[in-house]
Amino acid sequence: MSVAEAELAGTSHAPGIAALHPRRRRLSTRLLRSELRIIAGRRRNQAGLLVLAAVPIVMAIAVKMSTPRAGEGPDFLSSITSNGLFVPLAALSVEMAMFLPLAMSMLSGDAIAGEANLGTLRYLLTVPVNRTRLLLVKFASLCIGAVWGIAAVALPGAAIGIALFGTGPLTTLSGSQIGFGAAVWRLVLVILYLAAGLAGLAAVGLFISTLTEVPIAAAIALMVFTILSWILDSVPQLGWLHPWLLVDHWLAFGDLLRDPMAGGEIGRGLLTAAGYAVVFWLAAWARFAGKDITS
Amino acid sequence: MTQLTAEGEQAAPVGRASDVPSPAAPSPARAAVPDASLAIATHGLTKRFGSQVAVNDVDLRVPHGAVYGFLGPNGSGKTTTIRMLLGLIEPTAGSRSLLGMAIPQQATIALHRVGSLVEGPAFHPYLSGRANLERLDAADVLADPRTTRVRIGTALERVGLTAAAGKRYRAYSLGMRQRLAIAAALLAPRDLLVLDEPTNGLDPQGTREVRSLIGSLASDGTTVFVSSHLLAEVEQICSHLGVMRDGRLVAQGTASEVRGGGTVSLHLVTAQPEEAAAVLTALGVQSVIADVGEVRGIPGELEPEAIVAALVRAGVGVRSFTASSPSLEDLFVSLTGEGFDVSG
């Protein structure tokens, strides 16, 4: 019996059902949308977004209440009073160190390990969802989660900054002044650049998530990875390693606020993030594609 | 009974010989072509975890339209077999096909027509029952989003969960969770249902409902593969049986074939057990045991009528005479070994 005959015979047992479901292979975003609904609907994630959003608000109010003393504070913080858009920039530079990576850790821990822990992974795979597709959808949802997290810092930050300090011309790090519209555009570029950095981190998290069935363990492992990266980045003797570290490039977003924009470091940052994303997504795939699902 | 307990090689042909006339069976290339005449077919399916063999050379043959009871004690390899069927676990050796399609090569098309319940329900606790079903439907590329609402409503209705559909899953009782899992298996029109312990956690009423649900699905032509360690629930609904022990399939066939494999035994109640035992032994009844007021034995080929006639001729008063096949429970114990010890 040939394979063709076998298939013919197989469908002949249920002709009605076979006719109802012709073999459609269209690109569907339903699973991605469902994934985003789950991420957005989870209380813990909503609370996390509130914490992320609270930081720029606290910073802005603190600066507004204090009497400015010249020559103190980090770059952005002292510039806040001149233009409200410096509030989200200052908050982002603070939160990229720990808070935003922590948010990515929680999300990526949920991605595969969380589903395995609940047991929902086996039911997704028997729906069936192709494993490669599942990893692609999970990674896409993490990338969108990264944009959400950064927007949760930047948008409330911009709102309260503009409310408290106005929308005057923005003095770039090079000393020149640009108009408000151009400044908003720069802020959008910063958001996208940092989201790319977090996406690289999310790929690492996705890989870790395929190694365990305990979501919190995956989350902690990604935080350890992040903290180790920062530590290595702070050791001058390891200078040769720094360009290979994901976190080393993150604070280069200040280059987007120069006039004209300095692209070199930004480009290297994007390349590094893309490299991490590709390498670790492939590692996750290599691990997950043939894995026995016993959860 | 001994010939059945011995080994799978002896028992398995019970089903192969008469039940399933399969064109692929005599073929020497036993792993090459998926057998389209069977809803589930495995060939030499084997899974090792390290040094332990969880499933050992299992040849399942589940014909279309059957309600197949997959029996075995805890730890006998039932769930591992089911996970291999559904493509969750890769076998160490052997092949498997669902609805005539090889797994995992054609899993996307095959599994869409298979509803499954594997090792208990699992859903997102903070989503409602309905939202959980919507998520599973969203994951299915072959499902039509226009009919999602109707299909979910029908599935919830069938398992009696409509009233609780809006509640969060975490608030569900075990029985409601089990019902939701069955609803998920019924989300799309299915040709095959693979149900692992479907009545776990259900009260007697719920167990009966699931049984009648399986019955009505089967009468619609759906093949149902039910694993269970509870014999009573399987005994009433299954047309076919397969029995696992220590990772091996030790018996398989139609329910009557598997049960017929058990030896008939006789039970005689009489006031003269000694005389009765002598008559029975003279007739050629094996393993005759005389007790106070009763005699047991294995009549073999002897007709019950002939035995009773001989007893009466010899002047033995017969108060009660029973020649019976073993109950499924006796058979199960004889096939899988007694006791509560978990295999391996």
XYZ file of C-alpha atoms in Angstrom:
639
model
C 0.000 0.000 0.000
C 1.478 3.294 -1.009
C 1.479 6.317 1.218
C -1.022 8.030 -1.078
C -3.401 5.122 -0.823
C -2.954 5.068 2.900
C -3.882 8.704 3.209
C -6.846 8.281 0.926
C -8.092 5.385 2.998
C -7.479 7.334 6.167
C -9.614 10.266 5.137
C -12.349 8.056 3.773
C -13.284 7.157 7.326
C -14.379 10.683 8.033
C -15.127 12.410 4.762
C -17.285 15.117 6.341
C -14.634 16.340 8.719
C -11.916 16.240 6.140
C -14.064 18.406 3.874
C -14.790 20.884 6.654
C -11.120 21.508 7.215
C -9.198 21.938 4.043
C -5.491 22.233 4.626
C -5.141 25.914 5.214
C -1.758 27.208 6.161
C -2.250 30.893 6.587
C -0.328 33.263 8.775
C -2.470 33.720 11.832
C -1.839 36.228 14.589
C -4.455 34.698 16.867
C -1.955 32.908 19.073
C 0.198 36.029 19.411
C -2.829 38.109 20.356
C -3.878 35.470 22.867
C -0.354 35.503 24.283
C -0.418 39.287 24.659
C -3.825 39.131 26.345
C -2.437 36.679 28.884
C 0.613 38.842 29.559
C -1.480 42.000 29.838
C -4.187 40.355 31.910
C -1.927 38.985 34.585
C -2.128 40.944 37.845
C 1.563 40.544 38.578
C 2.464 42.085 35.225
C 0.039 44.953 35.747
C 1.599 45.641 39.147
C 5.029 45.516 37.525
C 4.000 48.117 34.960
C 2.787 50.368 37.777
C 6.147 50.120 39.536
C 7.964 50.879 36.284
C 5.725 53.908 35.744
C 6.084 55.118 39.311
C 9.832 55.724 39.038
C 9.765 58.694 36.602
C 6.846 60.200 38.496
C 8.689 60.030 41.806
C 11.831 61.421 40.178
C 9.993 64.321 38.568
C 8.191 65.275 41.742
C 11.401 65.029 43.790
C 13.263 67.304 41.395
C 10.363 69.760 41.312
C 10.239 69.970 45.109
C 13.978 70.304 45.667
C 15.865 73.562 45.233
C 18.257 73.133 42.333
C 21.905 73.230 43.292
C 24.323 73.584 40.467
C 26.881 70.888 39.716
C 25.109 67.989 41.417
C 23.305 64.904 40.187
C 23.658 62.844 37.027
C 23.481 64.373 33.557
C 19.800 63.924 32.842
C 18.570 64.700 36.298
C 20.070 68.165 36.291
C 18.648 68.804 32.823
C 15.120 67.866 33.797
C 14.112 71.340 34.784
C 14.938 72.686 31.336
C 12.666 70.295 29.424
C 10.055 67.812 30.586
C 11.245 65.206 28.076
C 14.364 64.672 30.151
C 12.198 63.000 32.820
C 11.586 59.788 30.789
C 15.232 59.770 29.666
C 16.486 60.036 33.235
C 14.052 57.357 34.386
C 15.053 55.014 31.550
C 18.747 55.361 32.353
C 17.963 54.382 35.942
C 15.538 51.543 35.177
C 17.562 49.878 32.412
C 20.001 48.688 35.060
C 17.664 46.441 37.029
C 13.938 47.098 36.812
C 13.438 46.556 33.102
C 15.651 43.426 32.972
C 13.691 42.159 35.983
C 10.452 42.673 34.074
C 11.885 40.745 31.118
C 12.986 37.993 33.502
C 9.473 37.517 34.802
C 7.962 37.453 31.307
C 10.530 35.093 29.848
C 10.244 32.800 32.870
C 6.538 32.507 32.126
C 7.131 31.918 28.420
C 8.026 28.219 28.326
C 8.852 27.230 31.901
C 5.611 28.826 33.119
C 3.516 26.901 30.605
C 5.392 23.702 31.467
C 4.797 24.355 35.151
C 1.059 24.785 34.655
C 0.924 21.787 32.335
C -0.598 23.953 29.613
C 2.463 23.347 27.437
C 1.406 19.765 26.669
C -2.072 20.916 25.689
C -0.712 23.691 23.445
C 1.554 21.204 21.701
C -1.265 18.698 21.168
C -3.622 21.360 19.745
C -1.227 21.089 17.824
C 1.093 24.077 17.808
C 4.297 23.540 15.908
C 7.182 23.936 18.349
C 9.130 26.322 16.142
C 6.034 28.461 15.725
C 5.457 28.468 19.481
C 9.007 29.712 20.084
C 8.580 32.416 17.430
C 5.289 33.575 18.930
C 6.721 33.540 22.448
C 9.729 35.575 21.350
C 7.538 38.057 19.493
C 5.381 38.485 22.578
C 8.489 39.078 24.698
C 9.674 41.740 22.255
C 6.304 43.462 22.454
C 6.487 43.091 26.227
C 9.836 44.896 26.131
C 8.280 47.810 24.246
C 5.418 47.866 26.757
C 7.812 47.976 29.683
C 9.837 50.817 28.225
C 6.716 52.695 27.179
C 5.408 52.270 30.731
C 8.440 54.268 31.864
C 8.653 56.741 28.997
C 5.029 57.754 28.474
C 4.064 58.568 32.090
C 7.517 60.115 32.462
C 6.959 62.367 29.456
C 3.473 63.265 30.650
C 4.504 64.328 34.134
C 7.685 65.937 32.860
C 5.779 68.125 30.425
C 3.205 68.896 33.100
C 5.793 69.995 35.626
C 8.581 71.446 33.496
C 6.977 72.388 30.187
C 8.030 71.773 26.626
C 10.796 74.217 26.023
C 13.475 73.568 23.441
C 15.629 70.610 24.362
C 19.320 71.107 24.859
C 21.157 68.146 23.345
C 24.179 66.565 24.988
C 26.239 68.416 22.387
C 24.937 71.723 23.669
C 22.800 72.740 20.722
C 19.063 73.163 20.975
C 16.381 71.276 19.053
C 12.651 71.906 18.863
C 10.013 69.961 20.788
C 8.884 67.903 17.792
C 12.430 66.780 17.048
C 12.902 65.965 20.734
C 9.839 63.686 20.757
C 11.247 61.905 17.718
C 14.536 61.392 19.579
C 12.628 59.935 22.536
C 10.883 57.450 20.239
C 14.280 56.377 18.857
C 15.553 55.873 22.415
C 12.540 53.694 23.229
C 13.117 51.543 20.147
C 16.858 51.254 20.791
C 16.358 50.144 24.373
C 13.579 47.752 23.334
C 16.058 46.127 20.948
C 18.473 45.700 23.851
C 15.793 44.074 25.994
C 14.789 41.859 23.065
C 18.325 40.474 23.014
C 17.988 39.793 26.716
C 14.570 38.198 26.139
C 16.134 35.670 23.761
C 18.535 34.652 26.524
C 15.538 34.372 28.849
C 13.602 32.280 26.332
C 16.527 29.878 26.071
C 16.778 29.577 29.859
C 13.015 29.068 29.961
C 13.330 25.931 27.828
C 15.774 24.420 30.320
C 13.485 24.227 33.340
C 9.885 23.734 34.418
C 10.158 26.251 37.252
C 9.369 29.770 36.003
C 10.862 31.556 38.996
C 14.136 29.655 38.522
C 14.253 30.815 34.898
C 13.546 34.389 35.990
C 16.273 34.337 38.628
C 18.734 32.821 36.182
C 18.158 35.672 33.735
C 18.615 38.231 36.532
C 21.877 36.521 37.487
C 22.904 36.745 33.847
C 22.072 40.461 33.798
C 23.860 41.263 37.058
C 26.914 39.275 36.010
C 26.971 41.211 32.760
C 26.923 44.497 34.634
C 29.689 43.312 36.977
C 31.878 42.192 34.075
C 31.114 45.478 32.365
C 32.409 47.381 35.368
C 35.799 45.642 35.464
C 38.188 47.754 33.352
C 40.664 44.860 33.022
C 38.023 42.995 31.019
C 37.803 45.756 28.457
C 38.208 43.294 25.581
C 34.998 41.577 26.705
C 32.862 44.684 27.039
C 31.815 45.021 23.376
C 30.408 41.477 23.577
C 28.267 42.249 26.596
C 24.668 43.116 25.866
C 24.365 45.600 28.721
C 27.527 47.478 27.734
C 25.669 49.110 24.848
C 22.457 50.059 26.606
C 23.484 53.378 28.103
C 24.815 54.450 24.714
C 21.264 55.642 24.043
C 22.607 59.049 25.089
C 24.219 59.157 21.629
C 20.738 59.564 20.195
C 20.531 62.867 22.062
C 23.604 64.388 20.449
C 23.480 66.814 17.585
C 24.028 65.356 15.079
C 23.195 61.869 16.355
C 26.245 59.654 16.851
C 25.419 56.383 15.122
C 28.511 54.223 15.616
C 27.920 52.970 19.133
C 24.175 52.744 18.498
C 24.821 50.550 15.462
C 27.145 48.279 17.428
C 24.505 48.075 20.175
C 21.831 47.048 17.679
C 24.145 44.480 16.100
C 24.978 42.995 19.486
C 21.309 42.801 20.435
C 20.482 41.168 17.103
C 23.362 38.728 17.566
C 22.136 37.734 21.026
C 18.584 37.392 19.725
C 19.585 35.092 16.864
C 22.083 32.962 18.777
C 19.938 32.416 21.854
C 16.708 31.936 19.926
C 18.456 29.221 17.922
C 19.778 27.710 21.147
C 16.231 27.711 22.538
C 15.018 26.060 19.345
C 17.769 23.428 19.425
C 16.834 22.636 22.995
C 13.052 22.721 22.594
C 12.379 21.259 19.156
C 13.164 17.680 20.100
C 12.629 17.858 23.837
C 10.498 15.239 25.586
C 7.609 17.067 27.222
C 6.989 15.215 30.467
C 5.438 18.113 32.358
C -5.426 -18.342 32.706
C -1.728 -19.023 32.678
C -1.296 -18.805 28.936
C -2.434 -15.190 29.007
C -0.343 -14.085 31.920
C 2.858 -15.381 30.462
C 4.007 -12.892 27.849
C 2.831 -10.264 25.475
C 3.912 -12.221 22.430
C 1.401 -14.890 23.234
C -1.428 -12.635 24.164
C -1.198 -9.917 21.559
C -2.156 -12.086 18.557
C -5.583 -12.498 20.132
C -6.528 -9.226 18.586
C -4.422 -9.377 15.469
C -5.650 -12.636 14.110
C -9.369 -12.108 13.923
C -10.186 -8.570 14.842
C -8.294 -6.436 12.429
C -7.815 -7.746 8.950
C -5.026 -5.413 8.028
C -3.265 -5.322 4.710
C -0.149 -4.027 6.420
C 0.059 -6.781 8.996
C 1.828 -9.424 6.927
C 4.155 -6.858 5.418
C 7.764 -7.359 6.416
C 8.416 -3.590 6.402
C 6.516 -3.151 9.597
C 7.507 0.405 10.375
C 7.422 1.856 6.889
C 3.799 2.520 5.995
C 1.245 3.972 8.395
C -1.690 1.635 8.576
C -4.744 3.528 7.347
C -7.222 0.901 8.455
C -6.418 1.689 12.076
C -7.154 4.819 14.084
C -4.054 4.188 16.185
C -1.232 1.906 15.174
C 2.163 1.522 16.777
C 4.972 -0.788 15.815
C 7.586 -1.809 18.320
C 7.028 1.395 20.277
C 9.719 1.626 22.930
C 10.820 4.353 25.333
C 13.788 4.222 27.652
C 14.441 6.836 30.305
C 18.074 6.245 31.127
C 18.359 2.573 32.045
C 14.659 2.180 32.758
C 12.397 0.871 29.998
C 9.074 2.667 30.436
C 7.425 1.276 27.318
C 8.706 -1.905 25.733
C 7.921 -2.973 22.156
C 4.241 -2.050 22.170
C 2.145 -2.807 19.071
C -1.156 -1.025 19.565
C -3.896 -1.697 17.033
C -7.004 0.407 17.538
C -9.550 0.023 14.732
C -11.720 2.907 13.561
C -14.922 3.311 15.524
C -13.699 1.345 18.517
C -13.954 2.348 22.145
C -10.593 1.030 23.264
C -9.949 0.559 26.966
C -6.259 0.933 27.719
C -5.753 -0.729 31.076
C -2.867 -1.138 33.415
C -1.771 -0.340 36.946
C -0.134 2.952 37.827
C 3.357 3.113 36.384
C 2.768 0.474 33.730
C 3.584 2.868 30.879
C 0.107 4.000 29.792
C 0.747 7.730 29.993
C 4.183 7.475 28.399
C 2.579 5.575 25.517
C -0.077 8.271 25.160
C 2.523 11.028 25.223
C 4.391 9.259 22.431
C 1.182 8.912 20.414
C 0.590 12.656 20.703
C 4.138 13.595 19.758
C 5.066 14.970 23.175
C 7.736 12.349 23.711
C 10.009 10.929 21.056
C 10.202 7.111 21.221
C 13.564 5.419 21.598
C 12.496 2.936 18.934
C 9.446 2.084 16.870
C 6.871 4.094 14.982
C 3.337 5.310 15.522
C 0.510 6.655 13.416
C -2.779 8.343 14.193
C -5.644 8.112 11.689
C -3.226 6.647 9.203
C -0.803 9.567 9.458
C 2.709 9.149 10.780
C 3.658 10.996 13.945
C 5.520 13.311 14.148
C 5.853 13.863 10.363
C 2.164 14.590 9.779
C 1.349 15.623 13.333
C -0.096 19.021 12.431
C -2.836 17.537 10.272
C -3.383 14.418 12.342
C -3.524 16.057 15.766
C -6.081 18.600 14.610
C -8.478 15.684 14.254
C -7.509 14.260 17.636
C -8.888 15.551 20.917
C -6.807 14.637 23.926
C -6.729 14.617 27.674
C -3.270 13.848 29.015
C -2.516 13.267 32.679
C -5.223 15.463 34.095
C -6.459 18.954 33.271
C -4.067 21.924 32.993
C -5.189 25.483 32.334
C -4.249 29.054 33.163
C -5.598 29.534 36.695
C -6.422 33.230 36.405
C -8.371 32.888 33.157
C -12.007 31.800 33.056
C -12.944 28.416 31.670
C -14.214 30.034 28.499
C -11.082 32.182 28.085
C -8.935 29.081 28.460
C -10.837 27.375 25.660
C -10.519 30.520 23.537
C -6.780 30.410 24.027
C -6.544 26.792 22.899
C -8.702 27.560 19.889
C -6.532 30.573 19.045
C -3.524 28.276 19.025
C -5.062 26.051 16.359
C -4.158 27.362 12.909
C -6.718 25.090 11.303
C -9.604 26.284 13.474
C -12.019 28.774 11.972
C -12.179 31.902 14.176
C -15.689 32.665 12.902
C -17.078 29.553 14.551
C -15.055 29.779 17.768
C -17.907 31.109 19.880
C -20.342 28.442 18.723
C -17.861 25.592 19.098
C -16.838 26.666 22.605
C -20.481 27.031 23.603
C -21.287 23.552 22.289
C -18.290 21.968 24.001
C -19.139 23.612 27.344
C -22.749 22.508 26.963
C -21.731 18.925 26.310
C -19.799 18.672 29.557
C -22.373 20.622 31.553
C -20.099 23.554 32.308
C -22.037 26.405 30.674
C -23.088 27.938 33.978
C -19.521 28.050 35.317
C -17.847 29.118 32.053
C -17.193 32.661 33.256
C -15.577 31.647 36.528
C -11.834 31.677 36.931
C -10.275 28.270 36.490
C -8.631 28.460 39.901
C -12.074 28.495 41.516
C -13.072 25.250 39.775
C -13.417 21.993 41.680
C -11.450 18.984 40.474
C -14.534 17.635 38.740
C -15.132 20.946 36.931
C -11.496 21.036 35.856
C -11.808 17.548 34.453
C -14.949 18.582 32.572
C -13.193 21.620 31.135
C -10.376 19.407 29.905
C -12.901 17.159 28.175
C -14.540 20.259 26.669
C -11.136 21.275 25.304
C -10.821 17.861 23.680
C -14.183 18.446 21.986
C -13.413 21.954 20.670
C -13.202 20.859 17.058
C -14.870 17.946 15.250
C -12.677 14.981 16.122
C -12.173 11.602 14.531
C -10.248 10.288 17.516
C -10.293 11.065 21.212
C -7.388 10.060 23.421
C -8.565 10.309 27.001
C -6.148 9.572 29.826
C -8.115 8.782 33.003
C -11.117 10.908 31.960
C -13.184 10.262 35.092
C -10.464 11.120 37.590
C -11.896 13.325 40.295
C -15.477 13.053 39.105
C -18.285 12.039 41.453
C -20.399 8.978 40.544
C -22.885 11.186 38.724
C -20.100 12.838 36.720
C -18.551 9.448 35.978
C -21.826 8.279 34.533
C -22.162 11.430 32.465
C -18.675 10.966 31.026
C -19.467 7.347 30.252
C -22.613 8.284 28.376
C -20.736 11.120 26.650
C -18.129 8.642 25.439
C -20.935 6.368 24.315
C -22.651 9.100 22.319
C -19.374 10.218 20.748
C -18.612 6.650 19.768
C -22.049 6.233 18.231
C -21.266 9.291 16.089
C -18.336 7.336 14.721
C -15.563 8.853 16.788
C -12.879 6.418 17.845
C -12.234 6.690 21.573
C -9.047 5.552 23.284
C -9.572 5.599 27.060
C -6.851 4.794 29.520
C -7.854 3.859 33.012
C -6.914 1.902 36.058
C -10.561 1.773 37.091
C -12.002 -1.405 35.640
C -15.656 -0.834 36.330
C -15.834 2.246 34.151
C -14.033 0.548 31.270
C -15.902 -2.722 31.470
C -19.212 -1.122 30.563
C -18.247 0.971 27.573
C -15.334 -0.631 25.770
C -15.525 -2.647 22.597
C -11.789 -3.335 22.668
C -9.249 -3.773 25.422
C -5.512 -3.550 25.768
C -3.701 -4.353 28.984
C -0.297 -2.960 29.933
C 2.067 -4.416 32.480
C 5.579 -3.196 33.199
C 5.710 -1.353 29.897
C 4.498 -4.306 27.833
C 1.164 -4.832 26.141
C 0.217 -8.213 27.615
C -3.222 -8.573 26.020
C -5.134 -6.887 23.214
C -8.265 -7.535 21.226
C -12.019 -7.116 21.294
C -13.454 -7.127 24.791
C -14.891 -10.620 24.364
C -11.651 -11.972 22.922
C -9.576 -10.632 25.765
C -12.062 -11.813 28.355
C -12.547 -15.133 26.567
C -8.866 -15.726 26.973
C -9.571 -16.278 30.658
C -10.232 -19.820 31.786
C -13.749 -20.870 32.764
C -14.002 -22.101 36.341
C -16.789 -24.008 38.030
C -18.239 -23.561 41.479
C -20.459 -26.225 42.978
C -22.446 -25.971 46.198
C -23.352 -29.341 47.660
C -23.795 -31.173 50.939
C -21.424 -33.947 49.729
C -18.215 -32.202 48.648
C -16.037 -35.324 48.954
C -18.210 -37.421 46.655
C -18.612 -34.522 44.222
C -14.849 -34.016 44.066
C -14.363 -37.681 43.251
C -16.910 -37.508 40.421
C -15.374 -34.353 38.996
C -11.857 -35.745 39.119
C -13.048 -38.890 37.372
C -14.600 -36.728 34.635
C -11.264 -35.006 34.035
C -11.887 -31.689 35.769
C -8.587 -30.052 36.698
C -7.503 -28.505 39.996
C -10.432 -29.859 41.955
C -10.592 -28.411 45.459
C -13.179 -29.669 47.919
C -14.142 -27.387 50.769
C -16.903 -27.301 53.379
C -20.114 -27.399 51.342
C -18.507 -26.434 48.035
C -16.163 -27.647 45.310
C -14.124 -25.638 42.792
C -12.394 -26.760 39.660
C -11.450 -25.973 36.081
C -13.637 -27.944 33.646
C -11.519 -27.306 30.546
C -13.407 -28.582 27.467
C -16.168 -30.303 29.457
C -19.727 -29.076 28.948
C -21.423 -27.840 32.152
C -24.514 -29.896 31.257
C -22.476 -33.108 31.130
C -20.888 -32.383 34.498
C -24.214 -31.754 36.218
C -25.703 -34.874 34.656
C -22.764 -36.962 35.893
C -23.100 -35.540 39.386
C -26.794 -36.301 39.508
C -26.242 -39.833 38.182
C -23.697 -40.399 40.959
C -26.292 -39.303 43.520
C -24.625 -36.048 44.489
C -27.164 -33.399 45.474
C -26.481 -30.207 43.553
C -27.642 -27.052 45.310
C -25.962 -24.612 42.957
C -23.674 -24.968 39.977
C -21.870 -22.117 38.238
C -19.476 -22.215 35.322
C -18.166 -18.701 34.786
C -15.586 -16.748 32.865
C -13.433 -14.618 35.125
C -14.619 -11.082 35.783
C -12.581 -8.349 34.164
C -11.161 -7.589 37.554
C -9.946 -11.179 38.023
C -8.535 -11.084 34.527
C -6.860 -7.757 35.156
C -5.241 -9.022 38.332
C -4.099 -12.182 36.601
C -2.602 -10.161 33.745
C -0.972 -7.405 35.722
C -0.132 -9.123 38.978
C -1.814 -8.635 42.267
C -1.109 -6.044 44.865
C -0.754 -2.323 45.054
C 2.930 -2.115 44.273
C 3.654 0.440 41.625
C 5.596 -1.112 38.804
C 9.127 -0.200 38.513
